[in-house]
Short mmCIF file of C-alpha atoms in Angstrom, two decimals:
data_model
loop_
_atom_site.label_atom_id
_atom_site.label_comp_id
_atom_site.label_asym_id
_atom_site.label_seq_id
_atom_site.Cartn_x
_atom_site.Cartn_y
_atom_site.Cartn_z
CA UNK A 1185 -82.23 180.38 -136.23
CA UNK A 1186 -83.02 176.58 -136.18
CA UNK A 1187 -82.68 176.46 -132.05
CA UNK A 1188 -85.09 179.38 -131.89
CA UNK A 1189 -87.38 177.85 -133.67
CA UNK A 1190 -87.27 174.41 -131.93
CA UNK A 1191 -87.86 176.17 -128.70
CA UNK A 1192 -91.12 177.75 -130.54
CA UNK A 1193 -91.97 174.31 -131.45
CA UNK A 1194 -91.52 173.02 -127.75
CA UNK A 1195 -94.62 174.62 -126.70
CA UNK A 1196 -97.39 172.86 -125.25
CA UNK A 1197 -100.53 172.20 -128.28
CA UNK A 1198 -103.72 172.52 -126.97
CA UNK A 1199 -103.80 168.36 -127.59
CA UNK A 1200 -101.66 168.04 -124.44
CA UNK A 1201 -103.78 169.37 -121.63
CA UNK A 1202 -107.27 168.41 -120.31
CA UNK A 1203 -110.16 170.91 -121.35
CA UNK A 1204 -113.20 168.83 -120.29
CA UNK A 1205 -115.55 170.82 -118.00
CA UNK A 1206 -113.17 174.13 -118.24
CA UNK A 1207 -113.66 177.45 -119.43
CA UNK A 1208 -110.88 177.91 -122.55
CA UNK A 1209 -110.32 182.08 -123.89
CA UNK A 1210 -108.96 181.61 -127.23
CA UNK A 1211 -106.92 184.52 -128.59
CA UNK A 1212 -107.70 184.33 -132.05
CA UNK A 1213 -107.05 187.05 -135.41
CA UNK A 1214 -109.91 187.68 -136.78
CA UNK A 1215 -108.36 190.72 -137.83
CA UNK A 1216 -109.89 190.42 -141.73
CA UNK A 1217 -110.15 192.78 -144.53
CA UNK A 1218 -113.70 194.56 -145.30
CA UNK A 1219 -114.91 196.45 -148.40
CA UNK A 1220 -116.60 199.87 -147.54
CA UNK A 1221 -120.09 198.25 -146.47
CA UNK A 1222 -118.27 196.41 -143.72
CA UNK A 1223 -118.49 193.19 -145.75
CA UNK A 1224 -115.59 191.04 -145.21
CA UNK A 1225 -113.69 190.17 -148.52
CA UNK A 1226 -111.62 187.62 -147.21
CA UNK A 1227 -112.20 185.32 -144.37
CA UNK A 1228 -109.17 182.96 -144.52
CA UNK A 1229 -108.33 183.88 -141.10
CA UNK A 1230 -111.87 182.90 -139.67
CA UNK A 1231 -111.59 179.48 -141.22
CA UNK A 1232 -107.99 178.97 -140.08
CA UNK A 1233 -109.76 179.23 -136.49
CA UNK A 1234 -112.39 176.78 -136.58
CA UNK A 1235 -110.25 173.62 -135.74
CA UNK A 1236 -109.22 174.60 -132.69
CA UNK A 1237 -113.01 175.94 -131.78
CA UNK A 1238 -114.22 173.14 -132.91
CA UNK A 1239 -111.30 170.69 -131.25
CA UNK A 1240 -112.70 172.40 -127.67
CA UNK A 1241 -116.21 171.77 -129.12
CA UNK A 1242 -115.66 168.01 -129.29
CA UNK A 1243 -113.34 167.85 -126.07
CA UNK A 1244 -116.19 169.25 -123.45
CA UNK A 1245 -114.72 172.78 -122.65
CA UNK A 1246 -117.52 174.34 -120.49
CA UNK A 1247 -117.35 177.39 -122.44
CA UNK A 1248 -115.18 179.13 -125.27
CA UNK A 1249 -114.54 182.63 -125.26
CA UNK A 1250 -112.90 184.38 -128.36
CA UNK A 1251 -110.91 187.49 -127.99
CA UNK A 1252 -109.66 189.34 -130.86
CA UNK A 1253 -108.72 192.45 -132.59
CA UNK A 1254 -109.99 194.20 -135.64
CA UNK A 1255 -108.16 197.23 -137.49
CA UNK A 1256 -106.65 200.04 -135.53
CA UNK A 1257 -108.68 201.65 -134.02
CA UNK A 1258 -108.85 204.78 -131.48
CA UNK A 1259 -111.22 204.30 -129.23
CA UNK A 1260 -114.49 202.53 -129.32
CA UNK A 1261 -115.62 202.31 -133.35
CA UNK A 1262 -118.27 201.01 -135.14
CA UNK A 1263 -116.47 200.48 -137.87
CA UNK A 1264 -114.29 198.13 -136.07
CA UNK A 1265 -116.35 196.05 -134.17
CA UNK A 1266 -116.35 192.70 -134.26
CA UNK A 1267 -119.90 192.33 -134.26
CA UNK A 1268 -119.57 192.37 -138.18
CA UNK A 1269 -117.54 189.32 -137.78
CA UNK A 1270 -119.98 187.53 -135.96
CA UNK A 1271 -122.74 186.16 -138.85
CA UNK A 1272 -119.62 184.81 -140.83
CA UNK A 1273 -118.63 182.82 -137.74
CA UNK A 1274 -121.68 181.59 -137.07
CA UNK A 1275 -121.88 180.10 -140.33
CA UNK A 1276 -118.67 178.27 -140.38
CA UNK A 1277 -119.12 176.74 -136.84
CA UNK A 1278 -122.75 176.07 -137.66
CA UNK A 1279 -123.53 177.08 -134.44
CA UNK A 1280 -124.66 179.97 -131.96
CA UNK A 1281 -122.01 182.53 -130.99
CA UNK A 1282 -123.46 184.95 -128.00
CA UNK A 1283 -121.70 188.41 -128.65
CA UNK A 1284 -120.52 190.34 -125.78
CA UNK A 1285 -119.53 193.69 -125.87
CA UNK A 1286 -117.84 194.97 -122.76
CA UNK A 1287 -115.24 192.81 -121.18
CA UNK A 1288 -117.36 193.48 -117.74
CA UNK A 1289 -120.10 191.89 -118.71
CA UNK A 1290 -118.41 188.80 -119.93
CA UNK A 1291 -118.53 186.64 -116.46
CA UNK A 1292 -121.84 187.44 -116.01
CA UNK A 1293 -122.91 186.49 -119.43
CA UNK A 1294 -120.76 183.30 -119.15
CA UNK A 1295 -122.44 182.44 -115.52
CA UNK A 1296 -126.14 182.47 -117.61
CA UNK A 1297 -124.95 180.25 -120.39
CA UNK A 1298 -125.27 176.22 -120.80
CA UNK A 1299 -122.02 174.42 -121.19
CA UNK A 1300 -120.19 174.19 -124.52
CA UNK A 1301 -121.40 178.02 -125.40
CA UNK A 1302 -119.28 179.96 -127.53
CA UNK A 1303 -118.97 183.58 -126.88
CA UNK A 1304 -117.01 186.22 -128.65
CA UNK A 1305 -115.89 189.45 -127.14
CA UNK A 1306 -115.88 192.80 -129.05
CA UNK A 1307 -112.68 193.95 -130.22
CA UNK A 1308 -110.09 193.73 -127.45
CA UNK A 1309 -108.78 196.86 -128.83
CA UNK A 1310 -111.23 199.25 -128.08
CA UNK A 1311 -109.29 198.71 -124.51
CA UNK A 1312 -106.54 201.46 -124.39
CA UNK A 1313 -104.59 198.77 -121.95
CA UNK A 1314 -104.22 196.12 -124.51
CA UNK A 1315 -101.40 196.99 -127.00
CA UNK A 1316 -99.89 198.50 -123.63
CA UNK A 1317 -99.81 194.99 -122.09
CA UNK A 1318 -101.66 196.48 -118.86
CA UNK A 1319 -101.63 194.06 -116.01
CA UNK A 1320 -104.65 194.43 -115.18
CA UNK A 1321 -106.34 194.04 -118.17
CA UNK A 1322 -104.29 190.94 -118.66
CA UNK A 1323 -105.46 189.85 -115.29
CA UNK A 1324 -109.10 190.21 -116.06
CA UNK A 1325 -108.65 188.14 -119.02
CA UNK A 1326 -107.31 185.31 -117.16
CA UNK A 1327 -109.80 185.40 -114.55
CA UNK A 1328 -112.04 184.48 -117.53
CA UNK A 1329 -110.46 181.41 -118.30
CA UNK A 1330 -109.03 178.10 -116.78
CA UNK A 1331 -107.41 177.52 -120.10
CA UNK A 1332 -105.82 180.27 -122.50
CA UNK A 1333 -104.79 178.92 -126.03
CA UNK A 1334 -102.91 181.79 -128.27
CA UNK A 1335 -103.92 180.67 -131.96
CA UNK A 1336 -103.13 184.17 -133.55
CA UNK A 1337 -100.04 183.80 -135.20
CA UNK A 1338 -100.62 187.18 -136.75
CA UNK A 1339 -100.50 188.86 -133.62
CA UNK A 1340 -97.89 186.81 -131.87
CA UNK A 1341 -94.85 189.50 -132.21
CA UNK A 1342 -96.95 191.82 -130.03
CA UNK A 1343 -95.91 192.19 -126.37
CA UNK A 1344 -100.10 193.12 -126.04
CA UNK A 1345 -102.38 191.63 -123.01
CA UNK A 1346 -104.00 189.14 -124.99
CA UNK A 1347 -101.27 187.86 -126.14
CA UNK A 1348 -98.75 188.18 -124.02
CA UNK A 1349 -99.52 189.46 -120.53
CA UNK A 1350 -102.08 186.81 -119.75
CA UNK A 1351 -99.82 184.19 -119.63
CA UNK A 1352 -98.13 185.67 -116.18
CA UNK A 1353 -102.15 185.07 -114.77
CA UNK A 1354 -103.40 182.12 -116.58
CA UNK A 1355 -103.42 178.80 -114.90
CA UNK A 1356 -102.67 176.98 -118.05
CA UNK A 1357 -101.48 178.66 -121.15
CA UNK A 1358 -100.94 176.72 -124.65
CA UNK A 1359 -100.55 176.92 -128.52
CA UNK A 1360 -103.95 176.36 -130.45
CA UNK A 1361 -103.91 174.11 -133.35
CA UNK A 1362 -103.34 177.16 -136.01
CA UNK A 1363 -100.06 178.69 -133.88
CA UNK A 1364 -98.60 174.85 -134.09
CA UNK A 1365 -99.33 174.63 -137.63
CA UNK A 1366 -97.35 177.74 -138.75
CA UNK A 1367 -94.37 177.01 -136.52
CA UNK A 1368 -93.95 173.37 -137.98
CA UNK A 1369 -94.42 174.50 -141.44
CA UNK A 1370 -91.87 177.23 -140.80
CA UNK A 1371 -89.55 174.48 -139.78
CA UNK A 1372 -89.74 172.14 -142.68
CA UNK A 1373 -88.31 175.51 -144.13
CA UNK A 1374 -85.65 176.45 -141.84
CA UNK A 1375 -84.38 173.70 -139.59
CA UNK A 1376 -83.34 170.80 -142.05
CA UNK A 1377 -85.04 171.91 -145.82
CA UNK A 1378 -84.62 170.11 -148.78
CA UNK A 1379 -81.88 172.44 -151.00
CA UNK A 1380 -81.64 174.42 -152.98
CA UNK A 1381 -83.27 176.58 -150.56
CA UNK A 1382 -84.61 179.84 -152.09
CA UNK A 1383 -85.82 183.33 -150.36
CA UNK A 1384 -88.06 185.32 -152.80
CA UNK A 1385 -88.35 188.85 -151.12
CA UNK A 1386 -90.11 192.08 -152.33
CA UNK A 1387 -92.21 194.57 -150.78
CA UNK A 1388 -91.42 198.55 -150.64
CA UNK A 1389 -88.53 198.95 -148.43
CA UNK A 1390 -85.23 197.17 -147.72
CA UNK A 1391 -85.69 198.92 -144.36
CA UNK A 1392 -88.27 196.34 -143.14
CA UNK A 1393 -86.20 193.27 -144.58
CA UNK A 1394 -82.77 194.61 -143.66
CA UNK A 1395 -82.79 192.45 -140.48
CA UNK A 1396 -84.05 189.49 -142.31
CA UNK A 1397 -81.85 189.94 -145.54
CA UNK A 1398 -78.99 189.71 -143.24
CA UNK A 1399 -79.72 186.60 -140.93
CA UNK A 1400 -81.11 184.86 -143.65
CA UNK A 1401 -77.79 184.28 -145.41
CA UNK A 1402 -76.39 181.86 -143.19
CA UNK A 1403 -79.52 179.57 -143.92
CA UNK A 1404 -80.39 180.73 -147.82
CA UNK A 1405 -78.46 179.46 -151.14
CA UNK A 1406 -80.19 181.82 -153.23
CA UNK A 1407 -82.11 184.87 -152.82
CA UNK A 1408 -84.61 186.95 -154.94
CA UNK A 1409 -84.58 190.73 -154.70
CA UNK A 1410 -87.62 191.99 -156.53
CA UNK A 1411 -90.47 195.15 -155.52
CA UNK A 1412 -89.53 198.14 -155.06
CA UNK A 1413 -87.03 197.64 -152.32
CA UNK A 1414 -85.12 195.77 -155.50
CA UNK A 1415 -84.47 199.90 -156.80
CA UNK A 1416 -82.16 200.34 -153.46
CA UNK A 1417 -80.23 197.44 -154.60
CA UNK A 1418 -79.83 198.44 -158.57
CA UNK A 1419 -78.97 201.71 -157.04
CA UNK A 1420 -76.06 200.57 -155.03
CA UNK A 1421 -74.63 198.37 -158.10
CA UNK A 1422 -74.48 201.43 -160.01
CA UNK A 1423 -78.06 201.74 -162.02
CA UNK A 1424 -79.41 205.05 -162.11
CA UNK A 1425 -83.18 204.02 -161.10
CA UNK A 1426 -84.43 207.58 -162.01
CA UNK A 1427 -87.68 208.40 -160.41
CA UNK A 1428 -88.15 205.23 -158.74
CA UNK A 1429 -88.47 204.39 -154.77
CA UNK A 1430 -85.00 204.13 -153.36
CA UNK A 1431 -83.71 204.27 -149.58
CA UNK A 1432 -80.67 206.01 -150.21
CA UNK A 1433 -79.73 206.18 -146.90
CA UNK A 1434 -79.24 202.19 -147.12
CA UNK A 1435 -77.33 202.15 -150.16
CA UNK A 1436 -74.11 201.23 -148.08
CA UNK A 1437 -75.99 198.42 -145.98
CA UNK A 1438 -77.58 196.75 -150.06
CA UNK A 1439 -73.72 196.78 -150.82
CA UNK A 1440 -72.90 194.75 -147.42
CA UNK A 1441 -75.65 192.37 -147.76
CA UNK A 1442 -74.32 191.84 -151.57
CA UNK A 1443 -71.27 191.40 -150.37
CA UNK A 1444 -71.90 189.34 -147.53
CA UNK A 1445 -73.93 186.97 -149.64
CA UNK A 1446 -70.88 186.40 -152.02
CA UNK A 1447 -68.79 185.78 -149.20
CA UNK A 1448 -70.97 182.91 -148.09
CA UNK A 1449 -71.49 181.70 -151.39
CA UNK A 1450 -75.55 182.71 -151.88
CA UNK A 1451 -76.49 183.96 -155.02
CA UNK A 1452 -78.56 186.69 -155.29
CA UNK A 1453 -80.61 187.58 -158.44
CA UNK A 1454 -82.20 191.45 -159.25
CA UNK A 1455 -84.50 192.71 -162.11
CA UNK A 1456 -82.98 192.24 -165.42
CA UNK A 1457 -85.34 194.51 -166.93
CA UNK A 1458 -88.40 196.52 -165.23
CA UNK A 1459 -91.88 198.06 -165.99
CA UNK A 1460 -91.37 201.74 -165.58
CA UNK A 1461 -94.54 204.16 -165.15
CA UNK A 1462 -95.12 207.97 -164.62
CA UNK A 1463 -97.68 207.28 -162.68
CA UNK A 1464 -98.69 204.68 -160.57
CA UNK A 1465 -102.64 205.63 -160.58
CA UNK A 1466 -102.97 207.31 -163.50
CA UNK A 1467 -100.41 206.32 -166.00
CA UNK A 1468 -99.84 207.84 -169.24
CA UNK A 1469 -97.23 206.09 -170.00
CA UNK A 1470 -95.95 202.21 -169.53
CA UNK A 1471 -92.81 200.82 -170.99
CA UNK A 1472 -90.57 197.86 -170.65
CA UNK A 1473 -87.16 198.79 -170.01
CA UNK A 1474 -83.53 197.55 -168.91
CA UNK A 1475 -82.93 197.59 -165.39
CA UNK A 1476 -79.95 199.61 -165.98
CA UNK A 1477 -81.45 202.10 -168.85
CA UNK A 1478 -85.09 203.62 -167.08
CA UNK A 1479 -85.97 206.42 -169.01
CA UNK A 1480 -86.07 210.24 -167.39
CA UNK A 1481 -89.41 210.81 -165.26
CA UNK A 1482 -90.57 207.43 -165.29
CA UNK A 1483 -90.66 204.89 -161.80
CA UNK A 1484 -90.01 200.87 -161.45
CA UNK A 1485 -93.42 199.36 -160.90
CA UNK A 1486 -92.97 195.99 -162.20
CA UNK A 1487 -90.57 193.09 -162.93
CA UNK A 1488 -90.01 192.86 -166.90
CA UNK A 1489 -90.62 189.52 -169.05
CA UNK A 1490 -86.99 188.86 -169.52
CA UNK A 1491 -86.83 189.33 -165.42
CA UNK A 1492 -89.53 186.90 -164.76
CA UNK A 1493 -88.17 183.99 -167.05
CA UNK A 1494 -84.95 184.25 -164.97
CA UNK A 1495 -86.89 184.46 -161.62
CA UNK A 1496 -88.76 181.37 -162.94
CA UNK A 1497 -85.87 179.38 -164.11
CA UNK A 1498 -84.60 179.99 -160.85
CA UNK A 1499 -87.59 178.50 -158.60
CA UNK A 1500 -87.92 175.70 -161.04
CA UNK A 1501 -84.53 174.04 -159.78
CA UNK A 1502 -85.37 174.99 -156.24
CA UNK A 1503 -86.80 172.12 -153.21
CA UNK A 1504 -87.80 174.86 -150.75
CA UNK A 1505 -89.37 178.06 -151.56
CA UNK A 1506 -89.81 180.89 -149.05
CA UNK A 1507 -91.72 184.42 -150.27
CA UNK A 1508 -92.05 187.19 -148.50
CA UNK A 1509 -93.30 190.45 -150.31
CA UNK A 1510 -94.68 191.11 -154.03
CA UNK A 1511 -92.45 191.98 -156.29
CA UNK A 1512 -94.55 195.25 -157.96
CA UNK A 1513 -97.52 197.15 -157.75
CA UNK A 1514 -99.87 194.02 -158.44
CA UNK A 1515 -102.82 195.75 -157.00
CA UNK A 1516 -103.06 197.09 -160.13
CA UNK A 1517 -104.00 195.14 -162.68
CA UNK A 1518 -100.89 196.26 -165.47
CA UNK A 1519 -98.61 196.03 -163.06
CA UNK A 1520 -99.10 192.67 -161.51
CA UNK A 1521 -98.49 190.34 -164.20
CA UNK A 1522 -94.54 189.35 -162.56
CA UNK A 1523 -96.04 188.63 -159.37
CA UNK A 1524 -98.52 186.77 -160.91
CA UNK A 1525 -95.90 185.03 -163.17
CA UNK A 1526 -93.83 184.12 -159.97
CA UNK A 1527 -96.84 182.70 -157.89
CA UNK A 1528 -97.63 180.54 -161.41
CA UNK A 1529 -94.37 179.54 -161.35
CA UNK A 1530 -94.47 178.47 -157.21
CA UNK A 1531 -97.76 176.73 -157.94
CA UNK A 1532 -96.39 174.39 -160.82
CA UNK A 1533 -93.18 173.08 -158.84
CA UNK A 1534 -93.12 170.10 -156.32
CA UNK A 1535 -90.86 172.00 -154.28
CA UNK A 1536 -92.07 172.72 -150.56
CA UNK A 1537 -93.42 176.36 -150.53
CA UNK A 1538 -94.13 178.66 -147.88
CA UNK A 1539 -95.62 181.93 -148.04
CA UNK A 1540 -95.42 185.13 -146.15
CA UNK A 1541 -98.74 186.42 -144.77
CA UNK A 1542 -100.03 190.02 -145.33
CA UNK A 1543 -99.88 191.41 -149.02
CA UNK A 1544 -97.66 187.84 -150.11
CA UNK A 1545 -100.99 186.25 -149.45
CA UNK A 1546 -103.09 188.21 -151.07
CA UNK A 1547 -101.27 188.30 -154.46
CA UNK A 1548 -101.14 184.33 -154.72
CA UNK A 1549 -104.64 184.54 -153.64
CA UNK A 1550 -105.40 186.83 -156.08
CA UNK A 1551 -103.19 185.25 -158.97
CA UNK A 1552 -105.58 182.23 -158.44
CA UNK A 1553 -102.84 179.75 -157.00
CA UNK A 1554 -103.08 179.67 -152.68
CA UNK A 1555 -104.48 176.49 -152.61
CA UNK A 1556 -101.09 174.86 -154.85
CA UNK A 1557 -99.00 176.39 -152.11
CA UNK A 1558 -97.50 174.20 -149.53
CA UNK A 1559 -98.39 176.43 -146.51
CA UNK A 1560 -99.56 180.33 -146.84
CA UNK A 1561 -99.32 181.48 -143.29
CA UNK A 1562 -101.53 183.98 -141.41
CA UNK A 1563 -99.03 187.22 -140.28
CA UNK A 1564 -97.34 189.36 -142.20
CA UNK A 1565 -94.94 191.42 -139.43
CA UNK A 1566 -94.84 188.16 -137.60
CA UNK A 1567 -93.54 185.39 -140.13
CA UNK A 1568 -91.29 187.99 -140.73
CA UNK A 1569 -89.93 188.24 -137.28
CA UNK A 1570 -90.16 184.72 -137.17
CA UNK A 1571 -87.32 184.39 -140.85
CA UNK A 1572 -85.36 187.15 -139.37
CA UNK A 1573 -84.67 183.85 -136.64
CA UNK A 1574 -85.78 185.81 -133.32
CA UNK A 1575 -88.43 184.02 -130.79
CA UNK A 1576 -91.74 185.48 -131.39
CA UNK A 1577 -93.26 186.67 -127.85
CA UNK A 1578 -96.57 184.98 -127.56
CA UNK A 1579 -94.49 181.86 -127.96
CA UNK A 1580 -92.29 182.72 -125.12
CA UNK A 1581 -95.01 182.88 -122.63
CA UNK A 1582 -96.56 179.54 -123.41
CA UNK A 1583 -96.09 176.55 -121.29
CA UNK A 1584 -93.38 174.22 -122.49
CA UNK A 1585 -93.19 170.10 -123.10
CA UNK A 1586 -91.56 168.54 -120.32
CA UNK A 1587 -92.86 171.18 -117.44
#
């Protein structure tokens, strides 16, 4: 895991080659949540982007283009255009942004503009060739640019055009400011971390963390099972979990990684005791229960009190902290007082703390505590990929030091 990662870290930063008088496409995520008025609720991921704009700002690039995604969407969508983006983005560069919104009219549009413009293109995605890394929409990209800097971490463990198939066309291709910082704060994690090192992980399914739960042991001295994924895991020590999520097709695998994490001498923690619900949505009735003693009809929402002052007495004697996944239901309000507990917890410690992207940072950012973290980072699937110890794609691609 550590070499993989110093190979990601031996790309070339945007600070090592010459923009002045070039044109620079910036792959950016811009890929933010919006309420129902397409209003965006969160723009962390906007601001995370405005050093590097602003670093080719100050340098002299002769223009900036901005490609990004929004959503999933099939086809051409209003809904996911990135035009709604566009006001927010003027207002934290404090300057112009000319929208485009067809990739064919971009050179022209770039030929009429003064030097230093900034131009964004609509949603990349509305391009059927992009998550199919087409060639030649990758080659049209390039031709756009003398420069291409990837600084969407969030997208950077898709094989997609923008990310990835550029590269092969691009005269120069190198890490933005953003894709530097979340390697190197992954690495103060992973490559030589202050111990004891702790993994916190949660989230629905042990199916998306199997991979991780299992590489992670040879780098971990103490894990954190908690969410519902935590039910597989009560299941396989012999809890009956009753109506509560369990992959019971991984029972076998939960028993491995238990056993493999004695073997190497990591201890792993699960739910003492549990909030149990009939209904998620509509619940009728709430009660706090042993882990081992869930009452008929009723389903594992939450992590109990007794639960989180073990979790917490845990994280208080650990130096680094890595969390991926909430560990209950904390979109709803009853149910999110562990996660909220844990982030607390995080916030109050001097260890070094690095959270997962995706629904991790959203409960610490709604818990009130993102800014006491030591580094939240920006993708979800992709600082996962990145724990599980494989080399993300985008990173791949880039131009190394020394070439």
């Amino acid at each position: 895991m550590s070499k993989n990662i110093q190979l990601m870290q031996n790309v070339k930063s945007i600070r090592e080659v010459d923009i002045k008088g070039k044109r620079v496409l910036i792959r950016v995520d811009f890929n933010v949540p919006m309420d129902d008025e397409l209003n965006i609720s969160d723009d962390s991921r906007i601001r995370e982007a405005i050093p590097t704009i602003n670093y080719c700002i100050d340098n002299g690039a002769k223009s900036i283009i901005l490609v990004s995604h929004l959503g999933r969407p099939k086809g051409k969508s209003d809904e996911f255009s990135l035009k709604h983006v566009l006001k927010r983005l003027e207002r934290l560069l404090a300057k112009d942004v000319v929208f485009v919104e067809s990739l064919e009219n971009a050179q022209v549009t770039l030929n009429t503009l003064v030097d230093g413009s900034i131009v964004l293109l609509e949603n990349i995605r509305f391009y059927e060739g992009e998550e199919k890394n087409d060639s030649v929409l990758s080659q049209k990209l390039a031709n756009l640019c003398d420069v291409y800097v990837n600084d969407a971490f969030g997208t950077s463990h898709r094989k997609h055009s923008s990310t990835y198939g550029i590269a092969e066309y691009a005269k120069e291709k190198v890490a933005g400011l953003l894709l530097k910082k979340e390697i190197d704060s992954f690495a103060v994690a992973l490559s030589n971390p202050l111990r004891p090192l702790l993994l916190i992980v949660g989230g629905s399914k042990v199916s998306s963390k199997l991979t991780l739960l299992k590489s992670i042991l040879e780098v971990v001295d103490k894990i954190i099972i908690g969410g519902a994924m935590s039910n597989t895991f009560l299941k396989a020590i012999g809890y009956d979990t009753k109506s509560s999520l369990v992959e019971n097709d991984l029972l076998e695998e939960a028993k491995d990684i238990l056993r493999s994490a004695k073997e190497k001498g990591v201890k792993v923690y699960l739910p003492v005791d549990v909030v149990a619900t009939d209904n998620v949505k509509d619940p009728k009735e709430i009660k706090i229960t042993p882990a081992q003693d869930i009452p008929d009809g009723l389903m594992v929402v939450d992590i109990g009190p007794a639960t989180v002052k073990l979790f917490n007495e845990v994280i208080r004697v650990s130096e680094t902290i890595i969390w991926n996944g909430p560990l209950g239901v904390y979109e709803q309000q009853k149910f999110s007082r562990g996660t909220f507990s844990i982030a607390h917890t995080i916030a109050d410690t001097y260890a070094y703390s690095v959270i997962g992207g995706g629904d991790t940072a959203d409960a610490v950012d709604k818990a009130g505590n993102k800014d006491s973290m030591s580094f939240t980072s920006t993708g979800g699937g992709a600082s996962l990929e990145l724990l599980e110890g494989v080399v993300l794609p985008a990173f791949e691609v880039l131009d190394k030091k020394g070439c």
